[in-house]
Short mmCIF file of C-alpha atoms in Angstrom, two decimals:
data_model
loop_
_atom_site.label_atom_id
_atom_site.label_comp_id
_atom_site.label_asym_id
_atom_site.label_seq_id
_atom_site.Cartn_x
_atom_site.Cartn_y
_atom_site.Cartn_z
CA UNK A 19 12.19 15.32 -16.40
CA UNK A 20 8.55 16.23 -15.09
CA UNK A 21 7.78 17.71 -11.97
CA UNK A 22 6.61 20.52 -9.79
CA UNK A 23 8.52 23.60 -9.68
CA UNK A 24 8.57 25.97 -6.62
CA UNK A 25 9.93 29.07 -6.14
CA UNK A 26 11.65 30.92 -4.75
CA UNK A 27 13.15 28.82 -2.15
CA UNK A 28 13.12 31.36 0.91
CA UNK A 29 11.03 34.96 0.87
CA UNK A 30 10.52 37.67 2.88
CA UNK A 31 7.75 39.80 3.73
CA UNK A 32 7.62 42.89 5.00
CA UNK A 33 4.99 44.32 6.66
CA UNK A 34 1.48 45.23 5.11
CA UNK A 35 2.94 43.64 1.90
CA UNK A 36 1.53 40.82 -0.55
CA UNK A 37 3.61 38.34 -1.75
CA UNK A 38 3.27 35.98 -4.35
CA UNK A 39 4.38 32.09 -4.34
CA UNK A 40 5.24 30.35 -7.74
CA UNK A 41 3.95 26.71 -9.00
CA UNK A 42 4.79 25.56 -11.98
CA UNK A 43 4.48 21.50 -13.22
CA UNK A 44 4.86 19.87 -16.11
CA UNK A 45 3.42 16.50 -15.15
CA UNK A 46 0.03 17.27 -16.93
CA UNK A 47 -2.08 16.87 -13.88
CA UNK A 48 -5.65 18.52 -13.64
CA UNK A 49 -5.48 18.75 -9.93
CA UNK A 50 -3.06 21.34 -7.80
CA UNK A 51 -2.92 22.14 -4.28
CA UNK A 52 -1.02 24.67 -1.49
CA UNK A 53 -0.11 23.13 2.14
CA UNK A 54 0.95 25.36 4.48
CA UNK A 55 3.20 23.71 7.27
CA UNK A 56 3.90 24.96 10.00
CA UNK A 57 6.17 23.50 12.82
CA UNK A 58 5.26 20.45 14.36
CA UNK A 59 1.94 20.37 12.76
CA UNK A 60 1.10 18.37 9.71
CA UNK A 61 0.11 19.91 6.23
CA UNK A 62 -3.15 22.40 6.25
CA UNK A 63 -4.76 23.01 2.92
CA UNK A 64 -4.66 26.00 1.64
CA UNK A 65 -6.76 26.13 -1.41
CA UNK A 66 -6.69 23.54 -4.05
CA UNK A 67 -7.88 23.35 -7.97
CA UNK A 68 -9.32 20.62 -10.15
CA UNK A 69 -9.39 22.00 -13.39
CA UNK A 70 -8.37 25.58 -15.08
CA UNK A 71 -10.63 28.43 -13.73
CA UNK A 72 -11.42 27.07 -10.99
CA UNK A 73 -10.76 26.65 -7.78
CA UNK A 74 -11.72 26.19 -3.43
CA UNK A 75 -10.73 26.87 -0.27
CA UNK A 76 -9.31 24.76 2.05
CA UNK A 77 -9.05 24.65 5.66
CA UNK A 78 -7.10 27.76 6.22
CA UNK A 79 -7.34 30.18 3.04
CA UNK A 80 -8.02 33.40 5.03
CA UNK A 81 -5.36 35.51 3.95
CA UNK A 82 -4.41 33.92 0.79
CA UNK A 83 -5.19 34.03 -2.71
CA UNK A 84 -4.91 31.70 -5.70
CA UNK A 85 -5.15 31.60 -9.38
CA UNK A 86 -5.52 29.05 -12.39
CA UNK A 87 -5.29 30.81 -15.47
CA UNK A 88 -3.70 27.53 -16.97
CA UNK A 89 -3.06 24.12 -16.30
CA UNK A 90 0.22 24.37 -15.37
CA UNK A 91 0.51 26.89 -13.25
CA UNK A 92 -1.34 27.51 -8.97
CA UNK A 93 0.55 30.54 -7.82
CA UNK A 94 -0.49 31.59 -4.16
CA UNK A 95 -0.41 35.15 -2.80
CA UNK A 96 -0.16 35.61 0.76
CA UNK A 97 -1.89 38.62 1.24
CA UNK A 98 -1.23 40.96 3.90
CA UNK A 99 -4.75 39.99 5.47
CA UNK A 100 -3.02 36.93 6.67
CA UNK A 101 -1.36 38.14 9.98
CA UNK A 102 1.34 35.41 10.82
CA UNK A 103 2.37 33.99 7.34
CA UNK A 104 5.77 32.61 8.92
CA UNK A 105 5.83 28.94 7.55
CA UNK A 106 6.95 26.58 4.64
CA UNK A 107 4.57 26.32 1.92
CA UNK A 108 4.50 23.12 -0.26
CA UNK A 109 2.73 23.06 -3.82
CA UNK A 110 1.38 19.57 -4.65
CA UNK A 111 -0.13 17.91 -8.04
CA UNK A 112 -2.40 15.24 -8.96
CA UNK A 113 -4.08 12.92 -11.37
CA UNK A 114 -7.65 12.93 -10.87
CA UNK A 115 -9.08 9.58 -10.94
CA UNK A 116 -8.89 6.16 -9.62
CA UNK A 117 -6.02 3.83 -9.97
CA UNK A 118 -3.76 7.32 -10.34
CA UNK A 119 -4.14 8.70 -7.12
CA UNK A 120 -1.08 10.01 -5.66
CA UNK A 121 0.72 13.89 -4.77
CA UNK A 122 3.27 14.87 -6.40
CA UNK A 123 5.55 17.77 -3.91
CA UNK A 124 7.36 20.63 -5.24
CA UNK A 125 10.28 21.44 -2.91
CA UNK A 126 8.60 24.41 -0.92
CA UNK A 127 9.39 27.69 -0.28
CA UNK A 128 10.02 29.06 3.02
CA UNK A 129 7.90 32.45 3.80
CA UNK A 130 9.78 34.72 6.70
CA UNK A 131 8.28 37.94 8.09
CA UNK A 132 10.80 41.08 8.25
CA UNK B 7 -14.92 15.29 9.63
CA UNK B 8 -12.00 12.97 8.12
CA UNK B 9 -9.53 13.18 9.87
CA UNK B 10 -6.10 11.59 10.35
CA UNK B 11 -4.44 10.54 13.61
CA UNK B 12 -0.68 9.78 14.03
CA UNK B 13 -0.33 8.97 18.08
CA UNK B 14 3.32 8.90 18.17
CA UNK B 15 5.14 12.69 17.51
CA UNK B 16 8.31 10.90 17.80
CA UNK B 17 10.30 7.64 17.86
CA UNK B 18 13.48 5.94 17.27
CA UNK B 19 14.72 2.93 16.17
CA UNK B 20 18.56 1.27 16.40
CA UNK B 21 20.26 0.90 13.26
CA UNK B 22 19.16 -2.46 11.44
CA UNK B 23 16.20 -2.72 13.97
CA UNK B 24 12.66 -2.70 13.01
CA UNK B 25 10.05 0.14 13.84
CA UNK B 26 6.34 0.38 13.32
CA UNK B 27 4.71 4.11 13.05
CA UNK B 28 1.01 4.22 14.11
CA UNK B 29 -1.74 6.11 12.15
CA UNK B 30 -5.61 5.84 12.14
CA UNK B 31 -8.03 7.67 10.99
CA UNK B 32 -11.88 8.88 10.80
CA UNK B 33 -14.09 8.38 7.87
CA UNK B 34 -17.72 7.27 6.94
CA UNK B 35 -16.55 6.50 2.87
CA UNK B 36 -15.90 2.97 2.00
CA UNK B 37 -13.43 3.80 -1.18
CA UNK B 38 -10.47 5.31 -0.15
CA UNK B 39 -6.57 5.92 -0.64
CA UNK B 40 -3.76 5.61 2.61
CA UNK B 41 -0.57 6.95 1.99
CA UNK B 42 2.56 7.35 4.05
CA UNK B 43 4.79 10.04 2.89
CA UNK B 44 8.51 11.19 4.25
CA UNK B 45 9.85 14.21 4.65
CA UNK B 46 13.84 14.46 5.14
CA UNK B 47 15.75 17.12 6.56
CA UNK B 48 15.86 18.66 2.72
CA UNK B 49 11.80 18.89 3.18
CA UNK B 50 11.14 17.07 0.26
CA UNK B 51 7.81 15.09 0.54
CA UNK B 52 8.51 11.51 -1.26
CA UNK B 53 5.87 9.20 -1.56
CA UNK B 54 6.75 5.79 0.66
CA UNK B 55 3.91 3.49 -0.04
CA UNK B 56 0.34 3.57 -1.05
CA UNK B 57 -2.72 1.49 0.18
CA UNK B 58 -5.82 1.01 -2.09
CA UNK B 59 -8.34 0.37 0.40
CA UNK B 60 -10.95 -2.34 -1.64
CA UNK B 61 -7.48 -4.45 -1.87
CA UNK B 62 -7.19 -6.65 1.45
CA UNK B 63 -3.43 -7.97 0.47
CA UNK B 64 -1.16 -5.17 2.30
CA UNK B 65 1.17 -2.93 0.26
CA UNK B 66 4.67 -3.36 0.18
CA UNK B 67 7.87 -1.95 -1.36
CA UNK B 68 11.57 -3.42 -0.31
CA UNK B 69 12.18 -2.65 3.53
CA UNK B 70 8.83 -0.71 3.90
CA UNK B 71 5.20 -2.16 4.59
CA UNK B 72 1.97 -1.23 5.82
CA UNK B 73 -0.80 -3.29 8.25
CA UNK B 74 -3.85 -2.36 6.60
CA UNK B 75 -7.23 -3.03 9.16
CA UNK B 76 -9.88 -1.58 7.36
CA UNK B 77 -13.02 -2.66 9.87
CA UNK B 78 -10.56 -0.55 12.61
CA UNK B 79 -8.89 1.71 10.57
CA UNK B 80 -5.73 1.99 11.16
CA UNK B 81 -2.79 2.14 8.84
CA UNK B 82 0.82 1.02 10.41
CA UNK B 83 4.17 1.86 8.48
CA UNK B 84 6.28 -1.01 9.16
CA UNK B 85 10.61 -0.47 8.48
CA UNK B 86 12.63 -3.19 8.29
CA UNK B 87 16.28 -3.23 8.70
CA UNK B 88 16.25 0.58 9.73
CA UNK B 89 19.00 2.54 7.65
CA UNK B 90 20.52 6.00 8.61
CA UNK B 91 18.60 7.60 5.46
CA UNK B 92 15.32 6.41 7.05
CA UNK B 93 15.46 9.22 9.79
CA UNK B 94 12.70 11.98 8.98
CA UNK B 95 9.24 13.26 9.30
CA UNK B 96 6.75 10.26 8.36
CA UNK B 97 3.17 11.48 7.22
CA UNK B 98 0.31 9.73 7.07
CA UNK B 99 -2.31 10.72 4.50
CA UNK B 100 -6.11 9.46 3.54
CA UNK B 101 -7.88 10.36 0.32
CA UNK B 102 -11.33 9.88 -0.55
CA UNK B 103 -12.06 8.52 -3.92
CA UNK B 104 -15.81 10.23 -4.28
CA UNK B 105 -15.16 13.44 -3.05
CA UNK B 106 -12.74 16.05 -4.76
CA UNK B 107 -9.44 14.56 -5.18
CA UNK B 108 -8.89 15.69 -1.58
CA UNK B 109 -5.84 14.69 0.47
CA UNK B 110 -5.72 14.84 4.61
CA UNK B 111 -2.94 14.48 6.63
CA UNK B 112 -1.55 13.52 10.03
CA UNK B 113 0.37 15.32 12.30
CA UNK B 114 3.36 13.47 11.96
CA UNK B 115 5.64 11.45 13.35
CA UNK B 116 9.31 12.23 13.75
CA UNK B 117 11.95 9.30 13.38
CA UNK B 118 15.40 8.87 14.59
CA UNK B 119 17.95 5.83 13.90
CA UNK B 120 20.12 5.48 16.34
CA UNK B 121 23.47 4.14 14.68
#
C-alpha cells in the first residue's frame, strides 16, 4: 500500500546534538513538507519541497535543516541551533496541481529533549 | 498574510447530536482549496472533506459537511449524528492554487462527544 513513512516514532535529544527525522513515501508525489506541532497550536511549516533539489523555508525553519536528494525521500535535521525542539513533527506529501490537491500525513515522530 | 482562523479551541457535542466547528480565513486569491482535517488521539492527520472553492454546491461525505460562503469566507464543518470515534482535534486548512502548493492551517479545534 502507498504512503508516507515516518520514523522513528519517539527521539531524544541530548544537548548540543543534531538529530535527524526520516520521510520516506511511495505515493509518487513531487511535493513534501515538515509541520512542526506543538501543543495547542496548529501545524507551523517547517520547510517544504516541490521537486528534487530543491527546496524553502517555511515559517519557522531556524534551527532545522532539510534535504531532497530524491523524490522519495524529505528527511529533517533538527539542529542544535534550534533551542526548544520539544514537539511532534508530521511529514506531509502532495500532488502538485489542480483537481489533485490534497496532504497526505505520515504518522509523526515525537522529538523529546534529555 | 493568509491566514486561517478557527474561533472555537474546544467543543462538545452529545452522542447522536449535531455540531458545527467554525473556521474562516484571510486571503486576497480567488482560486483556492478548504480542507478540514482530524487528528485522533493516535495523531494521525486524516483528511475529512475537501472544498474546491470555484464550485458553489457544498462538499459532502456521509455524516460530514461543510457551509461554504465564499464572499465571507468562512468554512463550517458540519457532524451529523455525532459518534464516539468523532472525538479529536479538527483542523482547518486553506491552499492556494497559484502559489506553491502551499497549505495553512488553523489552530484547531478540540471535540468531545459526550455519550
Amino acid at each position: 500500500d502507498g504512503g508516507i513513512t515516518q520514523s522513528p516514532k519517539y527521539l531524544f535529544r541530548k544537548e548540543g546534538q543534531n538529530v535527524t527525522l526520516s520521510c520516506e513515501q511511495n505515493l509518487n508525489h513531487d511535493a513534501m513538507y515538515w509541520y512542526r506541532q506543538d501543543p495547542g497550536q496548529g501545524l507551523r511549516l517547517i520547510y517544504y519541497s516541490q521537486i528534487v533539489n530543491d527546496f524553502q523555508k517555511g515559517d519557522i525553519a531556524e534551527g532545522y535543516s532539510v534535504s531532497r536528494e530524491k523524490k522519495e525521500s524529505f528527511p529533517l535535521t533538527v539542529t542544535s541551533a534550534q533551542k526548544n525542539p520539544t514537539a511532534f513533527y508530521l511529514c506531509a506529501s502532495s500532488k502538485r496541481g489542480r483537481g489533485i490537491r490534497k496532504l497526505f500525513f505520515g504518522s509523526g515522530t515525537q522529538l523529546s529533549v534529555l | 498574510a493568509q491566514t486561517v482562523t478557527q474561533s472555537q479551541p474546544e467543543m462538545s457535542v452529545q452522542e447522536a447530536e449535531t455540531v458545527t466547528l467554525s473556521c474562516t480565513y484571510d486571503t486576497s486569491e480567488s482560486d483556492y482549496y478548504l480542507f478540514w482535517y482530524k487528528q485522533p488521539p493516535s495523531r494521525q492527520m486524516i483528511l475529512v472533506i475537501r472544498q474546491e472553492a470555484y464550485k458553489q454546491q457544498n462538499a459532502t461525505e456521509n455524516r460530514f459537511s461543510v457551509n461554504f460562503q465564499k464572499a465571507a469566507k468562512s468554512f463550517s464543518l458540519k457532524i451529523s449524528d455525532s459518534q464516539l470515534g468523532d472525538a479529536a482535534m479538527y483542523f482547518c486548512a486553506y491552499s492556494p492554487i497559484n502559489t506553491g502548493n502551499q497549505f495553512y492551517f488553523g489552530t484547531g479545534t478540540s471535540l468531545t462527544v459526550i455519550p
